[in-house]
Short mmCIF file of C-alpha atoms and ligand atoms in Angstrom, two decimals:
data_model
loop_
_atom_site.label_atom_id
_atom_site.label_comp_id
_atom_site.label_asym_id
_atom_site.label_seq_id
_atom_site.Cartn_x
_atom_site.Cartn_y
_atom_site.Cartn_z
CA MET A 7 171.18 -77.46 -47.90
CA LYS A 8 169.37 -74.32 -48.97
CA HIS A 9 171.74 -71.69 -50.29
CA THR A 10 171.88 -68.02 -49.35
CA LYS A 11 172.30 -65.15 -51.79
CA VAL A 12 175.73 -63.57 -51.84
CA LYS A 13 174.13 -60.18 -51.27
CA ASP A 14 172.57 -61.39 -48.02
CA LEU A 15 175.79 -63.03 -46.89
CA LEU A 16 177.76 -59.83 -47.45
CA ASN A 17 175.11 -57.83 -45.58
CA SER A 18 175.16 -60.22 -42.63
CA THR A 19 175.56 -58.65 -39.20
CA LYS A 20 177.13 -61.69 -37.64
CA THR A 21 179.26 -64.71 -38.41
CA ILE A 22 177.31 -67.87 -39.23
CA HIS A 23 178.47 -71.38 -38.46
CA GLU A 24 177.35 -72.90 -41.73
CA VAL A 25 176.17 -71.34 -44.96
CA THR A 26 175.94 -72.46 -48.57
CA ALA A 27 176.46 -70.19 -51.55
CA LYS A 28 176.06 -71.03 -55.21
CA GLY A 29 177.31 -69.00 -58.11
CA TRP A 30 179.92 -68.59 -60.83
CA VAL A 31 183.64 -68.27 -60.31
CA ARG A 32 184.99 -64.90 -61.35
CA THR A 33 188.60 -65.55 -60.39
CA PHE A 34 190.60 -68.11 -58.47
CA ARG A 35 193.99 -67.05 -57.17
CA ASN A 36 196.80 -68.76 -55.29
CA ASN A 37 194.87 -72.03 -55.38
CA GLN A 38 193.06 -70.60 -52.41
CA PHE A 39 190.83 -67.57 -52.96
CA ILE A 40 187.68 -67.84 -55.07
CA ALA A 41 185.80 -64.65 -56.01
CA LEU A 42 182.25 -65.95 -56.32
CA ASN A 43 179.40 -64.01 -57.92
CA ASP A 44 175.77 -65.07 -58.08
CA GLY A 45 174.24 -61.99 -59.72
CA SER A 46 172.46 -60.78 -56.58
CA THR A 47 174.99 -57.96 -56.21
CA ILE A 48 177.96 -56.50 -58.02
CA HIS A 49 180.17 -57.69 -55.18
CA ASN A 50 181.78 -61.11 -55.08
CA ILE A 51 182.11 -63.13 -51.93
CA GLN A 52 185.56 -64.42 -51.17
CA CYS A 53 185.60 -68.16 -50.59
CA VAL A 54 188.75 -69.50 -48.98
CA VAL A 55 189.60 -73.04 -50.02
CA ASP A 56 191.56 -75.33 -47.77
CA PHE A 57 193.80 -76.35 -50.65
CA GLU A 58 195.87 -78.83 -48.67
CA ASN A 59 192.81 -80.94 -48.03
CA THR A 60 191.19 -80.46 -51.43
CA PRO A 61 192.02 -82.93 -54.20
CA GLU A 62 194.19 -81.49 -56.98
CA THR A 63 191.56 -82.63 -59.54
CA THR A 64 188.91 -80.46 -57.86
CA LEU A 65 191.21 -77.43 -57.57
CA LYS A 66 191.87 -77.65 -61.31
CA ARG A 67 188.17 -77.42 -62.01
CA ILE A 68 187.73 -74.12 -60.15
CA THR A 69 188.03 -72.00 -63.27
CA THR A 70 186.59 -68.66 -64.37
CA GLY A 71 182.98 -69.19 -65.37
CA ALA A 72 182.46 -72.51 -63.57
CA ALA A 73 179.28 -72.95 -61.51
CA ILE A 74 180.03 -74.10 -57.98
CA SER A 75 178.42 -74.66 -54.63
CA VAL A 76 180.39 -73.95 -51.46
CA THR A 77 179.47 -74.71 -47.87
CA GLY A 78 181.36 -73.46 -44.86
CA GLU A 79 181.58 -70.88 -42.14
CA LEU A 80 180.71 -67.25 -42.80
CA ALA A 81 183.66 -65.78 -40.94
CA GLU A 82 185.16 -62.36 -40.49
CA SER A 83 187.67 -61.85 -43.25
CA GLN A 84 191.35 -61.36 -42.48
CA GLY A 85 191.96 -59.79 -45.86
CA ALA A 86 191.25 -56.24 -46.86
CA GLY A 87 188.28 -55.44 -49.08
CA GLN A 88 185.57 -57.50 -47.45
CA LYS A 89 184.02 -57.91 -44.04
CA TYR A 90 183.01 -61.54 -44.42
CA GLU A 91 184.25 -64.51 -46.34
CA ILE A 92 183.33 -68.17 -46.54
CA GLN A 93 185.84 -70.62 -45.13
CA VAL A 94 185.02 -73.51 -47.37
CA LYS A 95 184.43 -76.95 -45.84
CA LYS A 96 182.68 -78.52 -48.80
CA LEU A 97 183.03 -77.56 -52.43
CA GLU A 98 181.09 -78.99 -55.32
CA ILE A 99 181.63 -78.26 -59.01
CA LEU A 100 178.17 -77.91 -60.51
CA GLY A 101 179.21 -77.06 -64.04
CA ASP A 102 182.70 -76.92 -65.50
CA SER A 103 183.91 -74.06 -67.62
CA ASP A 104 186.88 -74.59 -69.92
CA ALA A 105 189.18 -71.74 -68.99
CA GLU A 106 190.77 -71.76 -72.44
CA LYS A 107 187.47 -71.40 -74.22
CA PHE A 108 185.33 -69.27 -71.89
CA PRO A 109 185.05 -65.90 -73.65
CA MET A 110 184.55 -63.78 -70.50
CA GLN A 111 188.12 -63.70 -69.27
CA PRO A 112 188.82 -61.67 -66.15
CA LYS A 113 190.14 -58.70 -68.11
CA LYS A 114 188.71 -55.71 -69.94
CA HIS A 115 186.77 -56.57 -73.07
CA SER A 116 185.60 -54.12 -75.72
CA LEU A 117 181.89 -53.34 -75.74
CA GLU A 118 181.77 -54.58 -79.33
CA PHE A 119 183.19 -57.95 -78.32
CA LEU A 120 180.68 -58.13 -75.49
CA ARG A 121 177.78 -57.37 -77.87
CA GLU A 122 178.85 -60.34 -79.96
CA ASN A 123 178.62 -62.38 -76.79
CA ALA A 124 175.40 -60.90 -75.45
CA HIS A 125 174.46 -64.23 -73.88
CA LEU A 126 177.58 -64.17 -71.70
CA ARG A 127 178.23 -60.44 -71.24
CA VAL A 128 175.76 -60.34 -68.37
CA ARG A 129 178.38 -62.30 -66.42
CA THR A 130 180.59 -59.21 -66.35
CA ASN A 131 180.40 -56.59 -63.62
CA ALA A 132 179.24 -53.85 -65.96
CA PHE A 133 176.41 -55.79 -67.59
CA GLY A 134 175.28 -57.33 -64.32
CA ALA A 135 175.03 -53.77 -62.95
CA ILE A 136 173.25 -52.40 -66.03
CA MET A 137 170.65 -55.16 -66.04
CA ARG A 138 169.95 -54.86 -62.31
CA VAL A 139 169.49 -51.10 -62.74
CA ARG A 140 167.22 -51.73 -65.73
CA SER A 141 165.11 -54.09 -63.64
CA ALA A 142 164.89 -51.60 -60.75
CA LEU A 143 163.87 -48.82 -63.14
CA SER A 144 161.09 -50.89 -64.64
CA PHE A 145 159.79 -51.69 -61.17
CA ALA A 146 159.88 -47.96 -60.35
CA VAL A 147 157.89 -47.19 -63.49
CA HIS A 148 155.05 -49.42 -62.34
CA GLN A 149 155.34 -48.23 -58.76
CA TYR A 150 155.08 -44.58 -59.77
CA PHE A 151 151.94 -45.01 -61.85
CA GLN A 152 150.27 -47.54 -59.58
CA GLN A 153 150.74 -45.29 -56.55
CA LYS A 154 149.06 -42.51 -58.47
CA GLY A 155 146.12 -44.71 -59.42
CA PHE A 156 146.94 -45.14 -63.10
CA VAL A 157 145.61 -48.28 -64.78
CA TYR A 158 148.18 -50.40 -66.64
CA VAL A 159 146.92 -51.15 -70.14
CA ASN A 160 148.35 -53.71 -72.54
CA THR A 161 147.86 -52.31 -76.01
CA PRO A 162 148.16 -54.71 -78.96
CA ILE A 163 151.54 -55.66 -80.37
CA ILE A 164 150.07 -56.66 -83.70
CA THR A 165 148.21 -53.65 -84.98
CA GLY A 166 145.73 -53.22 -87.77
CA SER A 167 146.22 -49.48 -88.07
CA ASP A 168 149.15 -48.03 -89.96
CA ALA A 169 148.10 -44.42 -89.75
CA GLU A 170 150.13 -43.19 -86.83
CA GLY A 171 153.28 -42.65 -88.79
CA ALA A 172 155.60 -42.70 -85.79
CA GLY A 173 158.07 -44.80 -87.73
CA GLU A 174 158.63 -47.39 -90.40
CA MET A 175 156.75 -50.60 -89.62
CA PHE A 176 157.51 -54.28 -89.66
CA GLN A 177 154.78 -56.12 -91.48
CA VAL A 178 153.16 -59.17 -89.89
CA SER A 179 151.90 -61.76 -92.33
CA ALA A 180 151.20 -65.47 -92.60
CA LEU A 181 151.13 -65.38 -96.40
CA PRO A 182 153.75 -67.39 -98.28
CA PHE A 183 156.56 -65.27 -99.76
CA ASP A 184 156.63 -67.34 -102.91
CA ASN A 185 153.29 -67.78 -104.58
CA THR A 186 151.73 -64.83 -102.70
CA PRO A 187 148.00 -64.48 -103.43
CA ARG A 188 147.38 -61.49 -105.70
CA THR A 189 144.39 -59.35 -106.57
CA GLU A 190 143.37 -58.84 -110.18
CA GLU A 191 145.52 -55.70 -110.25
CA GLY A 192 148.50 -57.75 -109.15
CA LYS A 193 148.72 -56.39 -105.61
CA VAL A 194 149.17 -58.64 -102.57
CA ASN A 195 145.72 -59.85 -101.56
CA TYR A 196 145.65 -59.30 -97.83
CA LYS A 197 142.08 -60.56 -97.69
CA GLU A 198 143.66 -64.00 -97.81
CA ASP A 199 146.13 -63.19 -95.02
CA PHE A 200 145.72 -64.36 -91.42
CA PHE A 201 143.76 -61.33 -90.25
CA GLY A 202 142.07 -60.64 -93.57
CA LYS A 203 143.90 -57.31 -93.76
CA GLN A 204 147.39 -55.90 -93.69
CA THR A 205 148.88 -55.86 -90.18
CA ASN A 206 152.08 -54.56 -88.59
CA LEU A 207 154.05 -54.64 -85.35
CA THR A 208 153.09 -51.63 -83.26
CA VAL A 209 155.18 -48.44 -83.38
CA SER A 210 153.26 -46.94 -80.44
CA GLY A 211 150.32 -47.85 -78.23
CA GLN A 212 149.15 -44.27 -78.00
CA LEU A 213 146.02 -44.34 -80.12
CA GLU A 214 144.64 -47.38 -78.30
CA ALA A 215 145.73 -45.93 -74.93
CA GLU A 216 143.75 -42.77 -75.71
CA THR A 217 140.57 -44.81 -75.99
CA TYR A 218 141.25 -46.27 -72.55
CA ALA A 219 142.07 -42.88 -70.99
CA MET A 220 138.61 -41.80 -72.13
CA ALA A 221 137.10 -44.35 -69.77
CA LEU A 222 139.63 -45.06 -67.05
CA GLY A 223 140.96 -41.53 -66.71
CA GLN A 224 144.65 -42.19 -66.14
CA VAL A 225 146.33 -45.07 -67.93
CA TYR A 226 149.82 -46.14 -68.94
CA THR A 227 151.36 -48.72 -71.21
CA PHE A 228 154.79 -50.28 -70.81
CA GLY A 229 155.59 -52.67 -73.58
CA PRO A 230 157.66 -53.53 -76.62
CA THR A 231 157.58 -51.25 -79.67
CA PHE A 232 159.00 -51.91 -83.10
CA ARG A 233 160.39 -49.56 -85.70
CA ALA A 234 162.05 -50.61 -88.91
CA GLU A 235 164.33 -47.60 -88.76
CA ASN A 236 167.30 -48.01 -90.96
CA SER A 237 169.18 -45.39 -89.00
CA ASN A 238 172.12 -47.12 -87.40
CA THR A 239 172.59 -44.78 -84.45
CA SER A 240 173.57 -45.25 -80.83
CA ARG A 241 170.05 -44.09 -79.81
CA HIS A 242 167.79 -46.24 -81.97
CA LEU A 243 166.75 -49.87 -81.69
CA ALA A 244 164.39 -51.77 -83.97
CA GLU A 245 162.77 -53.28 -80.87
CA PHE A 246 162.54 -51.11 -77.77
CA TRP A 247 160.32 -50.67 -74.74
CA MET A 248 158.13 -47.66 -74.40
CA ILE A 249 156.17 -46.19 -71.51
CA GLU A 250 153.12 -44.25 -72.61
CA PRO A 251 150.91 -42.55 -70.03
CA GLU A 252 147.69 -40.97 -71.26
CA VAL A 253 145.55 -38.78 -68.99
CA ALA A 254 142.05 -37.41 -69.44
CA PHE A 255 141.61 -33.71 -68.56
CA ASN A 256 145.38 -33.01 -68.57
CA ASP A 257 146.48 -30.08 -70.70
CA LEU A 258 150.00 -29.60 -72.02
CA ALA A 259 151.28 -27.94 -68.84
CA ALA A 260 149.96 -30.81 -66.72
CA ASN A 261 151.53 -33.24 -69.20
CA MET A 262 154.93 -31.60 -68.76
CA ASP A 263 154.53 -31.68 -64.97
CA LEU A 264 153.70 -35.37 -65.09
CA ALA A 265 156.66 -36.22 -67.32
CA GLU A 266 159.12 -34.29 -65.18
CA ASP A 267 157.80 -35.70 -61.91
CA PHE A 268 157.82 -39.22 -63.34
CA ILE A 269 161.39 -39.05 -64.60
CA LYS A 270 162.62 -37.62 -61.30
CA TYR A 271 160.82 -40.36 -59.38
CA VAL A 272 162.34 -43.24 -61.30
CA VAL A 273 165.82 -41.70 -61.33
CA LYS A 274 165.58 -41.20 -57.57
CA TYR A 275 164.44 -44.79 -57.15
CA ALA A 276 167.58 -45.98 -58.92
CA VAL A 277 169.83 -43.66 -56.91
CA ASP A 278 168.26 -44.91 -53.66
CA ASN A 279 168.14 -48.59 -54.54
CA CYS A 280 171.08 -49.27 -56.86
CA ALA A 281 173.87 -47.45 -55.06
CA ASP A 282 176.54 -50.15 -55.50
CA ASP A 283 175.78 -50.72 -59.17
CA LEU A 284 175.70 -47.00 -59.96
CA LYS A 285 178.95 -46.44 -58.12
CA PHE A 286 180.54 -49.12 -60.26
CA LEU A 287 179.06 -47.66 -63.45
CA GLU A 288 180.25 -44.21 -62.47
CA GLY A 289 183.80 -45.56 -62.25
CA ARG A 290 183.40 -47.26 -65.61
CA LEU A 291 182.21 -44.05 -67.23
CA THR A 292 184.99 -41.98 -65.71
CA GLU A 293 187.54 -44.47 -67.09
CA GLU A 294 185.89 -44.35 -70.52
CA GLU A 295 185.87 -40.57 -70.53
CA LYS A 296 189.61 -40.49 -69.92
CA GLN A 297 190.01 -41.80 -73.46
CA LYS A 298 188.32 -38.68 -74.80
CA PRO A 299 189.85 -35.27 -75.37
CA GLN A 300 189.33 -32.95 -72.38
CA ALA A 301 186.79 -30.79 -74.18
CA GLU A 302 184.48 -33.73 -74.85
CA ARG A 303 184.47 -35.10 -71.32
CA SER A 304 181.38 -34.43 -69.30
CA GLU A 305 181.72 -31.95 -66.49
CA MET A 306 179.96 -34.15 -63.96
CA ALA A 307 180.45 -37.70 -62.79
CA LEU A 308 177.50 -40.06 -63.15
CA LEU A 309 175.94 -39.72 -59.69
CA GLU A 310 176.41 -35.98 -59.74
CA LYS A 311 174.60 -35.88 -63.08
CA LEU A 312 171.69 -37.88 -61.67
CA GLN A 313 171.56 -35.65 -58.60
CA PHE A 314 171.56 -32.60 -60.84
CA VAL A 315 168.47 -33.86 -62.66
CA LEU A 316 166.71 -34.50 -59.34
CA GLU A 317 167.46 -31.06 -57.95
CA ASN A 318 166.81 -28.81 -60.92
CA ASN A 319 163.70 -27.87 -62.81
CA PHE A 320 163.69 -28.87 -66.45
CA LYS A 321 163.96 -25.74 -68.55
CA ARG A 322 160.74 -25.14 -70.53
CA VAL A 323 161.37 -23.43 -73.85
CA SER A 324 159.05 -22.87 -76.79
CA TYR A 325 160.11 -24.04 -80.23
CA THR A 326 160.11 -20.41 -81.39
CA GLU A 327 162.54 -19.37 -78.65
CA ALA A 328 164.70 -22.41 -79.38
CA VAL A 329 164.91 -21.56 -83.08
CA ASP A 330 165.96 -18.00 -82.22
CA ILE A 331 168.71 -19.34 -79.97
CA LEU A 332 169.87 -21.81 -82.60
CA ARG A 333 169.81 -19.29 -85.42
CA ASP A 334 172.07 -16.95 -83.46
CA SER A 335 174.31 -19.71 -82.14
CA THR A 336 178.02 -19.92 -82.96
CA PRO A 337 177.83 -23.34 -84.67
CA ASN A 338 175.04 -22.05 -86.89
CA LYS A 339 176.89 -18.86 -87.82
CA LYS A 340 180.13 -20.74 -88.39
CA LYS A 341 178.22 -23.34 -90.41
CA LYS A 342 179.27 -26.10 -88.04
CA PHE A 343 175.82 -27.67 -87.95
CA GLN A 344 175.23 -30.23 -90.66
CA TYR A 345 171.71 -28.79 -91.03
CA LEU A 346 171.76 -25.01 -90.69
CA ILE A 347 168.80 -23.34 -89.02
CA GLU A 348 167.66 -20.69 -91.46
CA GLU A 349 164.02 -20.15 -90.67
CA TRP A 350 161.12 -20.85 -88.38
CA GLY A 351 159.56 -24.18 -89.24
CA ALA A 352 162.77 -26.16 -89.61
CA ASP A 353 162.73 -29.60 -88.02
CA LEU A 354 165.27 -29.88 -85.23
CA GLN A 355 167.97 -32.49 -85.70
CA SER A 356 169.77 -34.24 -82.90
CA GLU A 357 172.77 -31.88 -83.31
CA HIS A 358 170.45 -28.95 -82.52
CA GLU A 359 168.83 -30.70 -79.58
CA ARG A 360 172.21 -31.54 -78.14
CA PHE A 361 173.45 -28.00 -78.57
CA LEU A 362 170.46 -26.65 -76.63
CA VAL A 363 170.81 -29.15 -73.80
CA GLU A 364 174.56 -29.61 -73.52
CA LYS A 365 175.96 -26.26 -74.56
CA HIS A 366 173.28 -23.63 -74.13
CA PHE A 367 171.02 -24.53 -71.19
CA LYS A 368 173.20 -27.24 -69.63
CA CYS A 369 170.18 -28.96 -68.11
CA PRO A 370 167.22 -31.07 -69.27
CA VAL A 371 165.00 -29.05 -71.59
CA ILE A 372 161.32 -29.35 -72.46
CA LEU A 373 160.64 -27.91 -75.90
CA PHE A 374 156.98 -27.16 -76.60
CA ASP A 375 154.61 -25.61 -79.14
CA TYR A 376 156.17 -26.97 -82.31
CA PRO A 377 155.16 -26.03 -85.85
CA ALA A 378 152.12 -28.12 -86.80
CA LYS A 379 153.79 -29.09 -90.07
CA ILE A 380 156.56 -31.14 -88.46
CA LYS A 381 154.40 -32.97 -85.91
CA ALA A 382 151.80 -35.75 -85.94
CA PHE A 383 148.16 -35.28 -86.93
CA TYR A 384 146.68 -35.92 -83.48
CA MET A 385 148.37 -33.02 -81.70
CA ARG A 386 146.20 -30.16 -80.41
CA LEU A 387 146.32 -27.11 -82.68
CA ASN A 388 147.04 -23.97 -80.68
CA ASP A 389 144.38 -21.28 -80.79
CA ASN A 390 145.32 -17.88 -82.15
CA THR A 391 148.33 -18.80 -84.22
CA GLU A 392 149.17 -16.84 -87.36
CA PRO A 393 148.24 -18.51 -90.64
CA GLY A 394 151.33 -20.30 -91.93
CA LYS A 395 152.75 -20.30 -88.43
CA GLU A 396 150.36 -22.74 -86.81
CA THR A 397 151.74 -24.54 -83.81
CA VAL A 398 150.63 -27.62 -81.93
CA ARG A 399 150.76 -28.41 -78.22
CA ALA A 400 153.63 -30.82 -78.57
CA MET A 401 156.47 -31.30 -76.13
CA ASP A 402 159.78 -33.13 -76.39
CA ILE A 403 162.07 -33.63 -73.43
CA LEU A 404 165.75 -33.45 -74.28
CA PHE A 405 168.44 -34.90 -72.03
CA PRO A 406 172.19 -34.32 -71.96
CA GLY A 407 174.07 -37.02 -73.82
CA ILE A 408 170.84 -38.61 -75.00
CA GLY A 409 168.85 -36.07 -76.98
CA GLU A 410 165.13 -36.78 -77.11
CA ILE A 411 163.97 -38.98 -74.25
CA VAL A 412 160.26 -38.09 -74.29
CA GLY A 413 157.87 -37.12 -77.06
CA GLY A 414 154.36 -36.09 -76.15
CA SER A 415 151.47 -33.72 -76.67
CA GLN A 416 148.06 -32.52 -75.73
CA ARG A 417 145.77 -34.35 -78.17
CA GLU A 418 143.34 -32.70 -80.57
CA GLU A 419 139.99 -33.27 -78.88
CA ARG A 420 137.81 -31.47 -81.48
CA LEU A 421 136.35 -33.89 -84.01
CA ASP A 422 136.04 -31.38 -86.86
CA VAL A 423 139.58 -30.07 -86.50
CA LEU A 424 140.95 -33.59 -86.27
CA ILE A 425 139.10 -34.78 -89.37
CA GLU A 426 140.24 -31.76 -91.33
CA LYS A 427 143.83 -32.40 -90.34
CA MET A 428 143.59 -36.06 -91.34
CA LYS A 429 142.15 -35.10 -94.70
CA ALA A 430 144.98 -32.67 -95.34
CA LEU A 431 147.51 -35.41 -94.57
CA GLY A 432 145.70 -38.11 -96.55
CA ILE A 433 145.01 -40.26 -93.49
CA ASP A 434 142.08 -42.59 -94.03
CA GLU A 435 139.16 -41.67 -91.76
CA GLU A 436 137.54 -45.07 -92.28
CA GLU A 437 140.56 -46.84 -90.99
CA LEU A 438 140.65 -44.81 -87.75
CA TRP A 439 136.87 -44.90 -87.18
CA TRP A 440 137.39 -46.27 -83.68
CA TYR A 441 139.89 -43.53 -82.80
CA LEU A 442 137.51 -40.84 -84.02
CA ASP A 443 134.77 -42.33 -81.84
CA THR A 444 136.64 -41.00 -78.78
CA ARG A 445 135.98 -37.54 -80.20
CA ARG A 446 132.40 -38.38 -81.14
CA PHE A 447 131.33 -39.62 -77.73
CA GLY A 448 132.33 -37.64 -74.67
CA SER A 449 135.48 -36.05 -76.01
CA ALA A 450 137.64 -34.13 -73.55
CA VAL A 451 140.99 -32.44 -73.26
CA HIS A 452 143.65 -35.11 -72.73
CA SER A 453 147.39 -35.52 -73.01
CA GLY A 454 150.12 -38.10 -72.93
CA PHE A 455 153.67 -38.89 -73.86
CA GLY A 456 156.00 -41.70 -74.83
CA LEU A 457 159.26 -42.32 -73.03
CA GLY A 458 161.76 -44.69 -74.58
CA PHE A 459 162.76 -46.94 -71.70
CA GLU A 460 166.23 -47.74 -73.08
CA ARG A 461 167.04 -44.04 -73.40
CA LEU A 462 166.20 -43.68 -69.72
CA VAL A 463 168.41 -46.65 -68.88
CA LEU A 464 171.19 -45.08 -70.97
CA PHE A 465 170.96 -41.91 -68.96
CA VAL A 466 170.89 -43.57 -65.56
CA THR A 467 173.69 -46.06 -66.25
CA GLY A 468 175.90 -43.58 -68.10
CA MET A 469 176.24 -45.99 -71.02
CA THR A 470 176.56 -44.38 -74.44
CA ASN A 471 175.25 -46.99 -76.86
CA ILE A 472 171.64 -48.16 -76.67
CA ARG A 473 172.76 -51.67 -77.66
CA ASP A 474 174.32 -52.00 -74.22
CA VAL A 475 171.24 -51.37 -72.09
CA ILE A 476 168.87 -54.03 -73.49
CA PRO A 477 169.73 -57.73 -73.11
CA PHE A 478 169.55 -58.73 -76.77
CA PRO A 479 169.51 -55.67 -79.05
CA ARG A 480 167.71 -55.72 -82.37
CA THR A 481 169.26 -53.37 -84.94
CA PRO A 482 169.65 -53.38 -88.73
CA MET A 483 171.42 -56.57 -89.83
CA ASN A 484 171.50 -57.89 -86.29
CA ALA A 485 169.07 -60.32 -84.70
CA GLU A 486 171.44 -62.86 -83.16
CA PHE A 487 170.20 -64.76 -80.08
P1 ATP B 1 163.77 -39.82 -82.50
O1 ATP B 1 163.60 -38.44 -83.07
O2 ATP B 1 164.85 -39.92 -81.48
O3 ATP B 1 163.82 -40.88 -83.54
P2 ATP B 1 160.93 -40.03 -82.29
O4 ATP B 1 160.53 -38.62 -82.48
O5 ATP B 1 160.83 -40.96 -83.43
O6 ATP B 1 162.42 -40.08 -81.67
P3 ATP B 1 158.62 -40.73 -80.70
O7 ATP B 1 157.91 -41.30 -81.86
O8 ATP B 1 158.14 -39.46 -80.10
O9 ATP B 1 160.18 -40.61 -81.02
O10 ATP B 1 158.72 -41.87 -79.57
C1 ATP B 1 158.72 -41.58 -78.18
C2 ATP B 1 160.03 -41.94 -77.52
O11 ATP B 1 160.44 -43.26 -77.85
C3 ATP B 1 161.19 -41.08 -77.94
O12 ATP B 1 161.22 -39.89 -77.22
C4 ATP B 1 162.37 -41.96 -77.60
O13 ATP B 1 162.66 -41.89 -76.21
C5 ATP B 1 161.86 -43.34 -77.88
N1 ATP B 1 162.28 -43.87 -79.19
C6 ATP B 1 161.80 -43.54 -80.41
N2 ATP B 1 162.36 -44.28 -81.36
C7 ATP B 1 163.21 -45.13 -80.72
C8 ATP B 1 164.07 -46.17 -81.17
N3 ATP B 1 164.16 -46.50 -82.45
N4 ATP B 1 164.80 -46.84 -80.25
C9 ATP B 1 164.70 -46.53 -78.94
N5 ATP B 1 163.90 -45.57 -78.46
C10 ATP B 1 163.16 -44.87 -79.33
MN1 MN B 2 162.31 -41.57 -84.78
#
C-alpha cells in the first residue's frame, strides 16, 4: 500500500479508514504509543499499538531510531496533544535500530556531540527543522530572482583566475605531490598540470557573473564557494554557499534597495512557510539563552526578531559616520575594543560591526562608501573625494548576532581607472584580460553583492554556530563525512 506523509495525515480534515505511514521511531512508551517521524514535519504522529495482539518479539523491536511501516485507521485521538492518531492494525519493522547503540537518544544532546554525528543529527527535532528551513530559504532565493526576471548563472567552481583576493584559495591540481614536475628555476611547473596552468576552487563567482550581467542584464549565482580561511570562528566555513546577484545599470543605491528587498522577501517566505519549525527553533533559542547572563540575552524572541527585520528599514550609514560613532563610543574610550578605532581609514572588525548593529542602531545596518584602501580593486571610486581620503561605492550589510551578511558594491566601469587601480595593487592585467573586456566593449554602470547563504540561515533559525546550519560543515581540521 502506498504510504502517506505524516504531515498530510496530521493535516487531515477527516478520519480515514485505512492509511499507511512509514518513518523512524522517536519514542515508544508503555508498550503502546509510538511517536513516529518521517521528516515531512517537526511533528510526530502517534501510533497506537494493540500490544495484546502484537507478538512480544515485534514489540521489542520498536526502538528509538528503527524504521517502521504502520497501517491502520486514522482516528481522532483520545489523548491530548494531537488531533489524529493511527490505530495500528499492521506493523512492520523495516530496519532495526539497536537502542543501546543508537547515538540519538531521546534526550538533549550537546551541539558538539551532534556535530560529531552529523549523519544522524538530522534525525533530531532541531536539525530536521533547520534543514527544512534551509531548503525553504533556498527555494525562496530562486523564486525571488526568477519572479523578477533574473537569469540564474552557474559560474565555474574551478577557476583559473586568482586575482580577486576575496580569500585564501584551495589549489586544484592533478600533479603528483611527490616527484612534482619543476621548472629550471625549481618552481612547480603548472604547464604540466591538468589545465596547463595553476587553478583554484572559486572564492566568488562575481567576476564571471559581471560578464554575464553585461549581456543578460540581471543575473544571479547560487553555488558553493571555498575559502581556505584559517580563522576558526562561528561565522566562517571553508565551504559555503553564496548568492551573488549582478545587475547592469544599477548604481549603489539601487544595489542597496535590491539587497534589502531580497533579504526581506526570503525571510518573509520562511516566516510564512516554516511556521512550525520556526516556533520550535524559537523555543530552542529561548532555552539556550537562559544559560546566558541576563545582559547577554537578546531582547527579542526569534519570530519577533524576524518580524522586526521585515517591518523596519535597514539603517544606511556611511563609513565616515560609522567611524565617528565608533571613535566616540564607550567601548572605544574605555579601551574595551580589541582593536581601537583611532582614525579614519581603519578596517572595521567584527567587534565594531556588532557594536553598531547590536548596541548603537539596534537594527540591520548598511554601511557604505568605504575607504578605497581597505576594499577590493573592482569597486567604483567615488568622484570628488579628497586625496588620501578616497572612498569606493562599497556596501556591507550587518545583522544583529551575525555581523556581515552581505558584501557588495557598484563596480568600476571605467577602463582607465580600473587598469590604474590594478597596476597600483600589482594585479596582472593579462590574467584578467577577459574581465577587462567588459569595460572595453559596451561598459556600463553595474552593481552586485554576495550574500553568504549560511549566515542567512543562521539568522532565520536563531542558531549561533555556522557549523549547525549546513549538513556537513567543512572547517579547519574537519572534513568528516
Ligand atoms: P568576513 O569579513 O565575514 O570574512 P568577507 O568580507 O570575507 O566576510 P565577502 O568576500 O564580501 O565576505 O563575501 C560575501 C559574503 O559571503 C559575506 O558577506 C558573508 O555573508 C559570506 N562569507 C564570506 N566568507 C564566508 C565564510 N568563510 N563562511 C561563510 N560565509 C562567508
Ligand atoms: Mn573574510
